[in-house]
PDB file of C-alpha atoms in Angstrom:
ATOM      1  CA  GLN E  10     -11.203  -9.208  -4.684  1.00 76.00           C
ATOM      2  CA  SER E  11      -9.753 -11.638  -2.152  1.00 89.00           C
ATOM      3  CA  ALA E  12      -6.423 -11.010  -0.491  1.00 94.00           C
ATOM      4  CA  LEU E  13      -3.429 -12.787  -1.972  1.00 97.00           C
ATOM      5  CA  THR E  14      -2.323 -15.783   0.079  1.00 98.00           C
ATOM      6  CA  GLN E  15       0.911 -15.537   2.048  1.00 98.00           C
ATOM      7  CA  PRO E  16       2.262 -17.676   4.878  1.00 98.00           C
ATOM      8  CA  ALA E  17       1.537 -16.084   8.228  1.00 98.00           C
ATOM      9  CA  SER E  18       5.127 -16.412   9.331  1.00 98.00           C
ATOM     10  CA  VAL E  19       8.560 -17.519   8.209  1.00 98.00           C
ATOM     11  CA  SER E  20      11.824 -17.593  10.081  1.00 97.00           C
ATOM     12  CA  GLY E  21      15.502 -17.974   9.439  1.00 97.00           C
ATOM     13  CA  SER E  22      18.884 -17.563  11.033  1.00 97.00           C
ATOM     14  CA  PRO E  23      21.304 -14.776  10.227  1.00 97.00           C
ATOM     15  CA  GLY E  24      23.133 -15.463   6.980  1.00 97.00           C
ATOM     16  CA  GLN E  25      20.518 -17.893   5.701  1.00 97.00           C
ATOM     17  CA  SER E  26      18.106 -17.349   2.811  1.00 98.00           C
ATOM     18  CA  ILE E  27      14.346 -17.383   3.111  1.00 98.00           C
ATOM     19  CA  THR E  28      11.536 -17.226   0.574  1.00 98.00           C
ATOM     20  CA  ILE E  29       8.062 -15.818   1.071  1.00 98.00           C
ATOM     21  CA  SER E  30       5.363 -16.928  -1.333  1.00 98.00           C
ATOM     22  CA  CYS E  31       2.379 -14.954  -2.560  1.00 98.00           C
ATOM     23  CA  THR E  32      -0.350 -16.896  -4.321  1.00 98.00           C
ATOM     24  CA  GLY E  33      -3.064 -15.256  -6.342  1.00 97.00           C
ATOM     25  CA  THR E  34      -5.097 -16.224  -9.356  1.00 96.00           C
ATOM     26  CA  SER E  35      -4.959 -16.055 -13.121  1.00 95.00           C
ATOM     27  CA  SER E  36      -6.839 -12.739 -12.812  1.00 95.00           C
ATOM     28  CA  ASP E  37      -4.140 -10.973 -10.853  1.00 95.00           C
ATOM     29  CA  VAL E  38      -0.668 -12.418 -10.150  1.00 96.00           C
ATOM     30  CA  GLY E  39      -0.821 -14.743 -13.134  1.00 96.00           C
ATOM     31  CA  SER E  40      -1.989 -12.120 -15.627  1.00 95.00           C
ATOM     32  CA  TYR E  41       0.347  -9.199 -15.076  1.00 95.00           C
ATOM     33  CA  ASN E  42       4.037  -8.680 -14.371  1.00 95.00           C
ATOM     34  CA  LEU E  43       3.038  -6.200 -11.699  1.00 96.00           C
ATOM     35  CA  VAL E  44       3.698  -7.796  -8.334  1.00 97.00           C
ATOM     36  CA  SER E  45       5.358  -5.606  -5.748  1.00 97.00           C
ATOM     37  CA  TRP E  46       6.666  -6.350  -2.267  1.00 98.00           C
ATOM     38  CA  TYR E  47       6.708  -4.088   0.789  1.00 98.00           C
ATOM     39  CA  GLN E  48       8.627  -4.320   4.040  1.00 98.00           C
ATOM     40  CA  GLN E  49       6.988  -2.880   7.141  1.00 98.00           C
ATOM     41  CA  HIS E  50       8.717  -2.611  10.492  1.00 98.00           C
ATOM     42  CA  PRO E  51       6.463  -2.282  13.572  1.00 96.00           C
ATOM     43  CA  GLY E  52       4.924   1.161  13.781  1.00 95.00           C
ATOM     44  CA  LYS E  53       6.538   2.243  10.529  1.00 97.00           C
ATOM     45  CA  VAL E  54       5.390   3.060   7.023  1.00 98.00           C
ATOM     46  CA  PRO E  55       5.719   0.307   4.387  1.00 97.00           C
ATOM     47  CA  GLU E  56       8.744   0.473   2.090  1.00 97.00           C
ATOM     48  CA  LEU E  57       8.884  -0.777  -1.483  1.00 97.00           C
ATOM     49  CA  MET E  58      11.411  -3.592  -1.908  1.00 98.00           C
ATOM     50  CA  ILE E  59      10.474  -5.143  -5.276  1.00 97.00           C
ATOM     51  CA  TYR E  60       8.236  -4.016  -8.139  1.00 97.00           C
ATOM     52  CA  ASP E  61       7.243  -5.415 -11.537  1.00 96.00           C
ATOM     53  CA  ASP E  62       7.784  -8.937 -10.158  1.00 96.00           C
ATOM     54  CA  ASN E  63      11.554  -8.677  -9.918  1.00 97.00           C
ATOM     55  CA  LYS E  64      12.864  -5.106 -10.093  1.00 97.00           C
ATOM     56  CA  ARG E  65      14.574  -3.411  -7.179  1.00 97.00           C
ATOM     57  CA  PRO E  66      14.137   0.302  -6.514  1.00 95.00           C
ATOM     58  CA  SER E  67      17.360   2.220  -6.138  1.00 94.00           C
ATOM     59  CA  GLY E  68      18.715   1.941  -2.633  1.00 95.00           C
ATOM     60  CA  VAL E  69      17.268  -1.480  -1.892  1.00 97.00           C
ATOM     61  CA  SER E  70      19.837  -4.133  -1.072  1.00 97.00           C
ATOM     62  CA  ASN E  71      20.525  -6.766  -3.744  1.00 97.00           C
ATOM     63  CA  ARG E  72      19.902  -9.347  -1.005  1.00 98.00           C
ATOM     64  CA  PHE E  73      16.240  -8.899  -1.910  1.00 98.00           C
ATOM     65  CA  SER E  74      15.009 -10.531  -5.106  1.00 98.00           C
ATOM     66  CA  GLY E  75      11.639 -11.329  -6.634  1.00 98.00           C
ATOM     67  CA  SER E  76      10.410 -14.027  -8.968  1.00 97.00           C
ATOM     68  CA  LYS E  77       7.177 -15.486 -10.237  1.00 97.00           C
ATOM     69  CA  SER E  78       5.850 -18.743 -11.596  1.00 97.00           C
ATOM     70  CA  GLY E  79       2.264 -18.953 -12.747  1.00 97.00           C
ATOM     71  CA  ASN E  80      -0.034 -17.548 -10.092  1.00 97.00           C
ATOM     72  CA  THR E  81       2.614 -17.505  -7.357  1.00 98.00           C
ATOM     73  CA  ALA E  82       5.156 -14.767  -6.774  1.00 98.00           C
ATOM     74  CA  SER E  83       8.058 -15.093  -4.369  1.00 98.00           C
ATOM     75  CA  LEU E  84      10.328 -12.801  -2.416  1.00 98.00           C
ATOM     76  CA  THR E  85      13.733 -14.171  -1.497  1.00 98.00           C
ATOM     77  CA  ILE E  86      15.992 -12.569   1.068  1.00 98.00           C
ATOM     78  CA  SER E  87      19.530 -13.875   1.088  1.00 98.00           C
ATOM     79  CA  GLY E  88      22.178 -13.329   3.755  1.00 97.00           C
ATOM     80  CA  LEU E  89      19.459 -12.736   6.350  1.00 98.00           C
ATOM     81  CA  GLN E  90      20.191  -9.912   8.797  1.00 98.00           C
ATOM     82  CA  ALA E  91      18.548  -8.938  12.070  1.00 97.00           C
ATOM     83  CA  GLU E  92      17.224  -5.735  10.477  1.00 97.00           C
ATOM     84  CA  ASP E  93      15.241  -7.805   7.962  1.00 98.00           C
ATOM     85  CA  GLU E  94      12.858  -8.845  10.740  1.00 98.00           C
ATOM     86  CA  ALA E  95       9.593  -7.208   9.705  1.00 98.00           C
ATOM     87  CA  ASP E  96       6.249  -7.828   8.068  1.00 98.00           C
ATOM     88  CA  TYR E  97       6.239  -8.338   4.314  1.00 98.00           C
ATOM     89  CA  TYR E  98       3.306  -7.741   1.989  1.00 98.00           C
ATOM     90  CA  CYS E  99       2.907  -8.597  -1.655  1.00 98.00           C
ATOM     91  CA  CYS E 100       0.653  -6.548  -3.893  1.00 97.00           C
ATOM     92  CA  SER E 101      -0.603  -7.275  -7.392  1.00 97.00           C
ATOM     93  CA  TYR E 102      -2.400  -5.437 -10.124  1.00 96.00           C
ATOM     94  CA  ALA E 103      -5.719  -7.165 -10.801  1.00 96.00           C
ATOM     95  CA  GLY E 104      -6.921  -5.356 -13.902  1.00 93.00           C
ATOM     96  CA  SER E 105      -9.295  -2.419 -14.322  1.00 94.00           C
ATOM     97  CA  GLY E 106      -7.161  -0.205 -12.111  1.00 94.00           C
ATOM     98  CA  ILE E 107      -7.551  -2.474  -9.108  1.00 96.00           C
ATOM     99  CA  LEU E 108      -4.772  -3.511  -6.749  1.00 96.00           C
ATOM    100  CA  VAL E 109      -4.875  -6.268  -4.158  1.00 97.00           C
ATOM    101  CA  PHE E 110      -2.561  -6.864  -1.201  1.00 97.00           C
ATOM    102  CA  GLY E 111      -1.481 -10.108   0.346  1.00 98.00           C
ATOM    103  CA  GLU E 112      -2.307 -11.256   3.858  1.00 98.00           C
ATOM    104  CA  GLY E 113       1.170 -10.378   5.085  1.00 98.00           C
ATOM    105  CA  THR E 114       4.030 -12.496   6.405  1.00 98.00           C
ATOM    106  CA  LYS E 115       5.911 -11.945   9.643  1.00 98.00           C
ATOM    107  CA  LEU E 116       9.599 -12.678   9.203  1.00 98.00           C
ATOM    108  CA  SER E 117      11.520 -13.613  12.322  1.00 98.00           C
ATOM    109  CA  VAL E 118      15.303 -13.668  12.339  1.00 97.00           C
ATOM    110  CA  LEU E 119      16.289 -16.194  14.991  1.00 92.00           C
TER     111      LEU E 119
ATOM    112  CA  GLN J  12      12.441  16.060  -1.746  1.00 95.00           C
ATOM    113  CA  VAL J  13       9.153  14.260  -2.256  1.00 96.00           C
ATOM    114  CA  GLN J  14       6.939  14.469   0.816  1.00 97.00           C
ATOM    115  CA  LEU J  15       3.414  13.384   1.651  1.00 98.00           C
ATOM    116  CA  VAL J  16       2.175  14.807   4.930  1.00 98.00           C
ATOM    117  CA  GLN J  17      -1.167  13.673   6.286  1.00 98.00           C
ATOM    118  CA  SER J  18      -3.599  15.235   8.720  1.00 97.00           C
ATOM    119  CA  GLY J  19      -3.621  14.269  12.373  1.00 97.00           C
ATOM    120  CA  ALA J  20      -5.414  11.539  14.235  1.00 98.00           C
ATOM    121  CA  GLU J  21      -9.197  11.599  14.349  1.00 97.00           C
ATOM    122  CA  VAL J  22     -11.791  10.180  16.687  1.00 98.00           C
ATOM    123  CA  ALA J  23     -15.300   9.800  15.287  1.00 98.00           C
ATOM    124  CA  LYS J  24     -18.568   8.246  16.354  1.00 97.00           C
ATOM    125  CA  PRO J  25     -20.270   5.408  14.490  1.00 97.00           C
ATOM    126  CA  GLY J  26     -22.307   6.771  11.609  1.00 97.00           C
ATOM    127  CA  ALA J  27     -20.203   9.920  11.309  1.00 98.00           C
ATOM    128  CA  SER J  28     -17.779  10.877   8.551  1.00 98.00           C
ATOM    129  CA  VAL J  29     -14.074  11.621   8.519  1.00 98.00           C
ATOM    130  CA  LYS J  30     -11.961  13.487   5.995  1.00 98.00           C
ATOM    131  CA  VAL J  31      -8.215  12.957   5.824  1.00 98.00           C
ATOM    132  CA  PHE J  32      -5.876  15.117   3.798  1.00 98.00           C
ATOM    133  CA  CYS J  33      -2.548  14.301   2.156  1.00 98.00           C
ATOM    134  CA  LYS J  34      -0.443  17.371   1.469  1.00 98.00           C
ATOM    135  CA  THR J  35       2.235  16.730  -1.139  1.00 98.00           C
ATOM    136  CA  SER J  36       5.402  18.610  -2.064  1.00 97.00           C
ATOM    137  CA  GLY J  37       8.640  18.185  -3.931  1.00 97.00           C
ATOM    138  CA  TYR J  38       7.193  17.048  -7.261  1.00 97.00           C
ATOM    139  CA  THR J  39       4.578  17.928  -9.871  1.00 97.00           C
ATOM    140  CA  PHE J  40       1.335  16.964  -8.139  1.00 97.00           C
ATOM    141  CA  SER J  41      -0.649  16.401 -11.337  1.00 96.00           C
ATOM    142  CA  ASP J  42       1.778  13.848 -12.750  1.00 96.00           C
ATOM    143  CA  TYR J  43       1.435  11.064 -10.157  1.00 96.00           C
ATOM    144  CA  THR J  44      -1.610   9.096  -9.064  1.00 96.00           C
ATOM    145  CA  ILE J  45      -2.308   9.030  -5.341  1.00 97.00           C
ATOM    146  CA  HIS J  46      -3.621   5.837  -3.755  1.00 97.00           C
ATOM    147  CA  TRP J  47      -5.248   5.305  -0.387  1.00 98.00           C
ATOM    148  CA  VAL J  48      -4.444   2.234   1.703  1.00 98.00           C
ATOM    149  CA  ARG J  49      -5.615   1.406   5.199  1.00 98.00           C
ATOM    150  CA  GLN J  50      -4.388  -0.917   7.927  1.00 98.00           C
ATOM    151  CA  ALA J  51      -6.541  -1.948  10.862  1.00 98.00           C
ATOM    152  CA  PRO J  52      -4.674  -2.629  14.118  1.00 96.00           C
ATOM    153  CA  GLY J  53      -2.543  -5.734  13.730  1.00 95.00           C
ATOM    154  CA  GLN J  54      -4.025  -6.411  10.314  1.00 97.00           C
ATOM    155  CA  ARG J  55      -2.907  -6.418   6.710  1.00 97.00           C
ATOM    156  CA  LEU J  56      -2.707  -3.541   4.256  1.00 97.00           C
ATOM    157  CA  GLU J  57      -5.952  -2.991   2.393  1.00 98.00           C
ATOM    158  CA  TRP J  58      -6.224  -1.101  -0.889  1.00 97.00           C
ATOM    159  CA  MET J  59      -9.003   1.492  -1.009  1.00 98.00           C
ATOM    160  CA  GLY J  60      -8.521   3.104  -4.411  1.00 97.00           C
ATOM    161  CA  TRP J  61      -6.838   6.012  -6.151  1.00 97.00           C
ATOM    162  CA  ILE J  62      -7.279   9.438  -7.647  1.00 97.00           C
ATOM    163  CA  GLN J  63      -5.604  10.913 -10.689  1.00 96.00           C
ATOM    164  CA  PRO J  64      -4.747  14.447  -9.619  1.00 96.00           C
ATOM    165  CA  ALA J  65      -4.672  15.855 -13.161  1.00 96.00           C
ATOM    166  CA  SER J  66      -8.263  14.921 -13.965  1.00 96.00           C
ATOM    167  CA  GLY J  67      -9.723  14.242 -10.534  1.00 97.00           C
ATOM    168  CA  LYS J  68     -10.826  10.822 -11.762  1.00 97.00           C
ATOM    169  CA  PRO J  69     -11.173   8.344  -8.895  1.00 97.00           C
ATOM    170  CA  LYS J  70     -11.216   4.570  -8.715  1.00 97.00           C
ATOM    171  CA  TYR J  71     -12.699   2.898  -5.658  1.00 97.00           C
ATOM    172  CA  SER J  72     -12.373  -0.580  -4.274  1.00 97.00           C
ATOM    173  CA  GLN J  73     -15.752  -2.310  -4.437  1.00 96.00           C
ATOM    174  CA  ARG J  74     -15.494  -2.816  -0.719  1.00 95.00           C
ATOM    175  CA  PHE J  75     -15.757   0.952  -0.095  1.00 93.00           C
ATOM    176  CA  GLN J  76     -17.824   1.989  -3.088  1.00 88.00           C
ATOM    177  CA  GLY J  77     -20.574   4.357  -2.037  1.00 93.00           C
ATOM    178  CA  ARG J  78     -18.970   5.164   1.299  1.00 97.00           C
ATOM    179  CA  VAL J  79     -15.700   6.785   0.265  1.00 98.00           C
ATOM    180  CA  THR J  80     -14.883   9.818  -1.858  1.00 98.00           C
ATOM    181  CA  PHE J  81     -11.465  10.899  -3.107  1.00 98.00           C
ATOM    182  CA  THR J  82     -10.943  14.511  -4.117  1.00 98.00           C
ATOM    183  CA  ARG J  83      -8.006  16.783  -4.718  1.00 98.00           C
ATOM    184  CA  ASP J  84      -7.100  20.459  -4.763  1.00 98.00           C
ATOM    185  CA  THR J  85      -4.427  20.967  -7.399  1.00 97.00           C
ATOM    186  CA  SER J  86      -3.622  24.508  -6.257  1.00 97.00           C
ATOM    187  CA  ALA J  87      -2.918  23.140  -2.777  1.00 98.00           C
ATOM    188  CA  THR J  88      -1.243  19.951  -4.113  1.00 98.00           C
ATOM    189  CA  THR J  89      -3.389  18.057  -1.659  1.00 98.00           C
ATOM    190  CA  ALA J  90      -5.462  14.908  -1.916  1.00 98.00           C
ATOM    191  CA  TYR J  91      -8.405  14.104   0.343  1.00 98.00           C
ATOM    192  CA  MET J  92     -10.155  10.941   1.444  1.00 98.00           C
ATOM    193  CA  GLU J  93     -13.597  11.101   3.009  1.00 98.00           C
ATOM    194  CA  LEU J  94     -15.138   7.990   4.550  1.00 98.00           C
ATOM    195  CA  ARG J  95     -18.782   8.126   5.583  1.00 98.00           C
ATOM    196  CA  ASN J  96     -21.108   6.096   7.769  1.00 97.00           C
ATOM    197  CA  LEU J  97     -18.202   4.980   9.917  1.00 98.00           C
ATOM    198  CA  LYS J  98     -18.293   1.636  11.710  1.00 97.00           C
ATOM    199  CA  SER J  99     -16.061   0.356  14.479  1.00 97.00           C
ATOM    200  CA  GLU J 100     -14.282  -1.853  11.958  1.00 97.00           C
ATOM    201  CA  ASP J 101     -13.135   1.273  10.117  1.00 98.00           C
ATOM    202  CA  THR J 102     -10.719   1.955  12.965  1.00 98.00           C
ATOM    203  CA  ALA J 103      -7.390   1.896  11.174  1.00 98.00           C
ATOM    204  CA  ILE J 104      -4.379   3.842  10.024  1.00 98.00           C
ATOM    205  CA  TYR J 105      -5.143   5.427   6.663  1.00 98.00           C
ATOM    206  CA  TYR J 106      -2.201   6.019   4.335  1.00 98.00           C
ATOM    207  CA  CYS J 107      -1.888   7.997   1.160  1.00 98.00           C
ATOM    208  CA  ALA J 108       0.784   6.721  -1.202  1.00 97.00           C
ATOM    209  CA  ARG J 109       2.224   8.098  -4.421  1.00 97.00           C
ATOM    210  CA  VAL J 110       2.937   5.779  -7.306  1.00 91.00           C
ATOM    211  CA  LEU J 111       6.589   5.075  -7.971  1.00 90.00           C
ATOM    212  CA  ASP J 112       6.788   7.074 -11.185  1.00 85.00           C
ATOM    213  CA  THR J 113       4.745   7.958 -14.233  1.00 80.00           C
ATOM    214  CA  ILE J 114       5.363   4.553 -15.812  1.00 83.00           C
ATOM    215  CA  ASN J 115       5.240   2.268 -12.779  1.00 83.00           C
ATOM    216  CA  THR J 116       1.809   3.107 -11.465  1.00 85.00           C
ATOM    217  CA  SER J 117       0.973  -0.140  -9.670  1.00 87.00           C
ATOM    218  CA  CYS J 118       3.358   0.304  -6.772  1.00 89.00           C
ATOM    219  CA  TYR J 119       4.217   2.997  -4.290  1.00 91.00           C
ATOM    220  CA  GLY J 120       7.450   4.895  -4.009  1.00 87.00           C
ATOM    221  CA  ARG J 121       6.374   7.305  -1.292  1.00 94.00           C
ATOM    222  CA  TRP J 122       3.917   7.058   1.572  1.00 97.00           C
ATOM    223  CA  GLY J 123       2.372   9.540   3.920  1.00 98.00           C
ATOM    224  CA  GLN J 124       3.024   9.004   7.605  1.00 98.00           C
ATOM    225  CA  GLY J 125      -0.468   7.627   8.134  1.00 98.00           C
ATOM    226  CA  THR J 126      -3.544   8.981   9.922  1.00 98.00           C
ATOM    227  CA  LEU J 127      -5.094   6.989  12.745  1.00 98.00           C
ATOM    228  CA  VAL J 128      -8.869   7.080  12.617  1.00 98.00           C
ATOM    229  CA  THR J 129     -10.595   5.688  15.679  1.00 98.00           C
ATOM    230  CA  VAL J 130     -14.305   4.974  15.526  1.00 98.00           C
ATOM    231  CA  SER J 131     -15.823   4.763  18.960  1.00 96.00           C
ATOM    232  CA  SER J 132     -19.033   5.754  20.660  1.00 93.00           C
TER     233      SER J 132
END
Protein backbone atom coordinates (compact mmCIF):
# COMPACT_ATOMS: atom_id res chain seq x y z
CA GLN A 1 0.00 0.00 0.00
CA SER A 2 1.63 3.24 -1.12
CA ALA A 3 1.40 6.39 0.95
CA LEU A 4 -1.25 8.89 -0.06
CA THR A 5 0.16 11.88 -1.92
CA GLN A 6 0.27 15.23 -0.16
CA PRO A 7 2.19 18.41 -0.97
CA ALA A 8 5.36 18.61 1.07
CA SER A 9 4.58 22.12 2.21
CA VAL A 10 1.98 24.85 2.05
CA SER A 11 2.00 28.32 3.51
CA GLY A 12 -0.34 31.17 4.21
CA SER A 13 -0.64 34.42 6.08
CA PRO A 14 -2.69 34.90 9.22
CA GLY A 15 -6.37 35.26 8.40
CA GLN A 16 -6.05 33.58 5.01
CA SER A 17 -7.41 30.17 4.01
CA ILE A 18 -5.30 27.28 2.82
CA THR A 19 -6.14 23.86 1.42
CA ILE A 20 -4.08 20.70 1.69
CA SER A 21 -4.78 17.94 -0.80
CA CYS A 22 -4.49 14.20 -0.28
CA THR A 23 -4.57 12.03 -3.37
CA GLY A 24 -5.09 8.31 -3.26
CA THR A 25 -6.66 5.77 -5.55
CA SER A 26 -10.00 4.19 -6.28
CA SER A 27 -9.00 1.46 -3.79
CA ASP A 28 -8.73 3.77 -0.81
CA VAL A 29 -9.74 7.46 -0.82
CA GLY A 30 -12.12 6.99 -3.73
CA SER A 31 -13.87 3.92 -2.33
CA TYR A 32 -14.70 4.86 1.24
CA ASN A 33 -15.93 7.93 3.09
CA LEU A 34 -13.26 7.27 5.68
CA VAL A 35 -10.57 9.89 5.27
CA SER A 36 -9.27 11.45 8.45
CA TRP A 37 -6.84 14.30 9.05
CA TYR A 38 -4.33 14.73 11.88
CA GLN A 39 -2.44 17.77 13.09
CA GLN A 40 0.98 17.20 14.63
CA HIS A 41 3.03 19.92 16.27
CA PRO A 42 6.79 19.29 16.59
CA GLY A 43 7.53 16.75 19.27
CA LYS A 44 3.85 16.22 19.99
CA VAL A 45 1.32 13.45 19.50
CA PRO A 46 -0.98 13.70 16.45
CA GLU A 47 -4.47 15.09 17.03
CA LEU A 48 -7.57 14.17 15.05
CA MET A 49 -9.02 17.17 13.21
CA ILE A 50 -11.40 15.60 10.66
CA TYR A 51 -12.85 12.10 10.25
CA ASP A 52 -15.23 10.41 7.82
CA ASP A 53 -14.10 12.87 5.12
CA ASN A 54 -15.76 15.91 6.65
CA LYS A 55 -16.76 15.44 10.29
CA ARG A 56 -15.16 17.39 13.12
CA PRO A 57 -14.58 15.82 16.52
CA SER A 58 -15.95 17.80 19.42
CA GLY A 59 -13.55 20.51 20.47
CA VAL A 60 -12.00 21.05 17.06
CA SER A 61 -12.40 24.55 15.68
CA ASN A 62 -14.91 25.03 12.84
CA ARG A 63 -12.07 26.75 10.96
CA PHE A 64 -11.09 23.22 9.95
CA SER A 65 -13.16 21.51 7.27
CA GLY A 66 -12.79 18.46 5.06
CA SER A 67 -14.06 17.56 1.63
CA LYS A 68 -13.49 15.00 -1.07
CA SER A 69 -13.83 14.66 -4.81
CA GLY A 70 -13.06 11.36 -6.46
CA ASN A 71 -9.71 10.07 -5.28
CA THR A 72 -8.63 13.37 -3.70
CA ALA A 73 -9.53 14.56 -0.23
CA SER A 74 -8.85 18.07 1.01
CA LEU A 75 -8.40 19.81 4.33
CA THR A 76 -9.19 23.51 4.42
CA ILE A 77 -8.17 25.78 7.25
CA SER A 78 -9.81 29.18 7.22
CA GLY A 79 -8.83 32.24 9.24
CA LEU A 80 -5.27 30.92 9.53
CA GLN A 81 -3.66 31.41 12.94
CA ALA A 82 -0.07 31.10 14.10
CA GLU A 83 -0.99 28.05 16.20
CA ASP A 84 -2.08 26.21 13.04
CA GLU A 85 1.57 25.90 11.99
CA ALA A 86 2.18 22.16 12.16
CA ASP A 87 2.43 19.01 10.10
CA TYR A 88 -0.80 17.59 8.71
CA TYR A 89 -1.41 13.98 7.73
CA CYS A 90 -4.33 12.44 5.92
CA CYS A 91 -5.29 8.83 6.50
CA SER A 92 -7.67 6.61 4.57
CA TYR A 93 -9.27 3.24 4.99
CA ALA A 94 -8.13 0.97 2.16
CA GLY A 95 -10.33 -2.06 2.65
CA SER A 96 -9.71 -5.35 4.45
CA GLY A 97 -8.96 -3.57 7.71
CA ILE A 98 -6.03 -1.68 6.25
CA LEU A 99 -5.28 2.00 6.80
CA VAL A 100 -2.82 4.14 4.88
CA PHE A 101 -1.35 7.52 5.82
CA GLY A 102 -0.35 10.37 3.60
CA GLU A 103 3.17 11.68 3.14
CA GLY A 104 2.48 14.66 5.38
CA THR A 105 2.35 18.39 4.71
CA LYS A 106 4.20 21.08 6.62
CA LEU A 107 2.05 24.16 7.05
CA SER A 108 3.87 27.43 7.59
CA VAL A 109 2.03 30.51 8.79
CA LEU A 110 4.00 33.47 7.46
CA GLN B 1 -10.52 10.11 31.52
CA VAL B 2 -9.24 7.97 28.67
CA GLN B 3 -5.49 7.41 28.89
CA LEU B 4 -2.97 5.37 26.95
CA VAL B 5 0.40 5.20 28.65
CA GLN B 6 3.29 3.54 26.86
CA SER B 7 6.51 1.99 28.08
CA GLY B 8 9.75 3.93 28.09
CA ALA B 9 12.41 4.39 25.47
CA GLU B 10 14.36 1.36 24.32
CA VAL B 11 17.75 0.85 22.74
CA ALA B 12 18.28 -2.43 20.91
CA LYS B 13 20.90 -3.98 18.68
CA PRO B 14 20.28 -5.01 15.08
CA GLY B 15 18.70 -8.44 14.95
CA ALA B 16 17.22 -8.15 18.43
CA SER B 17 13.58 -7.76 19.42
CA VAL B 18 11.69 -5.08 21.31
CA LYS B 19 8.35 -5.22 23.08
CA VAL B 20 6.39 -2.05 23.78
CA PHE B 21 3.36 -1.91 26.02
CA CYS B 22 0.34 0.40 25.96
CA LYS B 23 -1.47 0.56 29.28
CA THR B 24 -5.01 1.86 28.94
CA SER B 25 -7.48 3.26 31.46
CA GLY B 26 -10.67 5.24 31.68
CA TYR B 27 -12.79 3.11 29.35
CA THR B 28 -13.82 -0.48 28.65
CA PHE B 29 -10.67 -1.96 27.14
CA SER B 30 -12.44 -4.71 25.19
CA ASP B 31 -14.71 -2.33 23.31
CA TYR B 32 -12.13 -0.36 21.29
CA THR B 33 -9.57 -1.55 18.77
CA ILE B 34 -5.99 -0.49 19.39
CA HIS B 35 -3.78 0.42 16.44
CA TRP B 36 -0.03 0.77 16.25
CA VAL B 37 1.57 3.56 14.22
CA ARG B 38 5.24 4.45 13.94
CA GLN B 39 7.14 7.56 12.89
CA ALA B 40 10.80 7.50 11.97
CA PRO B 41 12.76 10.68 12.76
CA GLY B 42 11.55 13.49 10.53
CA GLN B 43 9.35 11.10 8.58
CA ARG B 44 5.67 10.46 8.06
CA LEU B 45 3.27 8.40 10.14
CA GLU B 46 3.21 4.76 9.13
CA TRP B 47 0.39 2.36 9.96
CA MET B 48 1.50 -0.98 11.39
CA GLY B 49 -1.79 -2.71 12.18
CA TRP B 50 -4.30 -3.27 14.96
CA ILE B 51 -5.58 -5.66 17.57
CA GLN B 52 -9.13 -6.21 18.72
CA PRO B 53 -8.82 -6.49 22.49
CA ALA B 54 -12.02 -8.52 22.93
CA SER B 55 -10.90 -11.39 20.70
CA GLY B 56 -7.16 -10.82 20.45
CA LYS B 57 -7.49 -10.85 16.66
CA PRO B 58 -4.68 -8.89 14.99
CA LYS B 59 -4.29 -7.32 11.58
CA TYR B 60 -0.81 -6.53 10.32
CA SER B 61 0.44 -4.26 7.59
CA GLN B 62 2.05 -6.36 4.87
CA ARG B 63 5.19 -4.35 5.40
CA PHE B 64 5.64 -5.82 8.91
CA GLN B 65 4.00 -9.19 8.44
CA GLY B 66 6.12 -11.92 9.96
CA ARG B 67 8.19 -9.52 12.04
CA VAL B 68 5.59 -7.98 14.34
CA THR B 69 3.17 -9.46 16.85
CA PHE B 70 0.34 -7.68 18.65
CA THR B 71 -1.00 -9.16 21.87
CA ARG B 72 -3.10 -7.96 24.75
CA ASP B 73 -3.79 -8.74 28.39
CA THR B 74 -7.42 -7.92 29.09
CA SER B 75 -7.03 -8.21 32.86
CA ALA B 76 -4.27 -5.60 32.70
CA THR B 77 -6.08 -3.53 30.01
CA THR B 78 -2.78 -3.44 28.18
CA ALA B 79 -1.80 -3.95 24.56
CA TYR B 80 1.65 -5.03 23.42
CA MET B 81 3.65 -4.68 20.23
CA GLU B 82 6.70 -6.86 19.64
CA LEU B 83 8.97 -6.18 16.67
CA ARG B 84 11.65 -8.73 15.86
CA ASN B 85 14.81 -8.85 13.78
CA LEU B 86 15.31 -5.13 14.24
CA LYS B 87 17.11 -3.08 11.60
CA SER B 88 18.49 0.43 11.84
CA GLU B 89 15.55 1.68 9.79
CA ASP B 90 13.21 0.55 12.56
CA THR B 91 14.46 3.45 14.68
CA ALA B 92 11.27 5.39 15.27
CA ILE B 93 8.68 6.54 17.75
CA TYR B 94 6.05 3.84 18.12
CA TYR B 95 2.54 4.97 19.05
CA CYS B 96 -0.49 3.06 20.18
CA ALA B 97 -3.78 4.72 19.31
CA ARG B 98 -7.36 3.94 20.25
CA VAL B 99 -10.09 4.22 17.66
CA LEU B 100 -12.42 7.16 18.05
CA ASP B 101 -15.42 5.14 19.15
CA THR B 102 -17.12 1.82 18.54
CA ILE B 103 -18.60 3.02 15.25
CA ASN B 104 -15.77 5.15 13.87
CA THR B 105 -12.99 2.60 13.83
CA SER B 106 -10.84 4.01 11.04
CA CYS B 107 -9.51 7.00 12.93
CA TYR B 108 -7.94 7.67 16.28
CA GLY B 109 -9.39 9.63 19.14
CA ARG B 110 -6.64 8.96 21.65
CA TRP B 111 -2.93 8.30 21.33
CA GLY B 112 -0.27 7.06 23.66
CA GLN B 113 2.65 9.38 24.29
CA GLY B 114 4.90 7.35 22.02
CA THR B 115 7.89 5.09 22.69
CA LEU B 116 11.21 5.85 21.06
CA VAL B 117 12.95 2.72 19.87
CA THR B 118 16.54 3.20 18.79
CA VAL B 119 18.27 0.43 16.89
CA SER B 120 22.01 0.76 17.04
CA SER B 121 25.01 -1.50 17.31
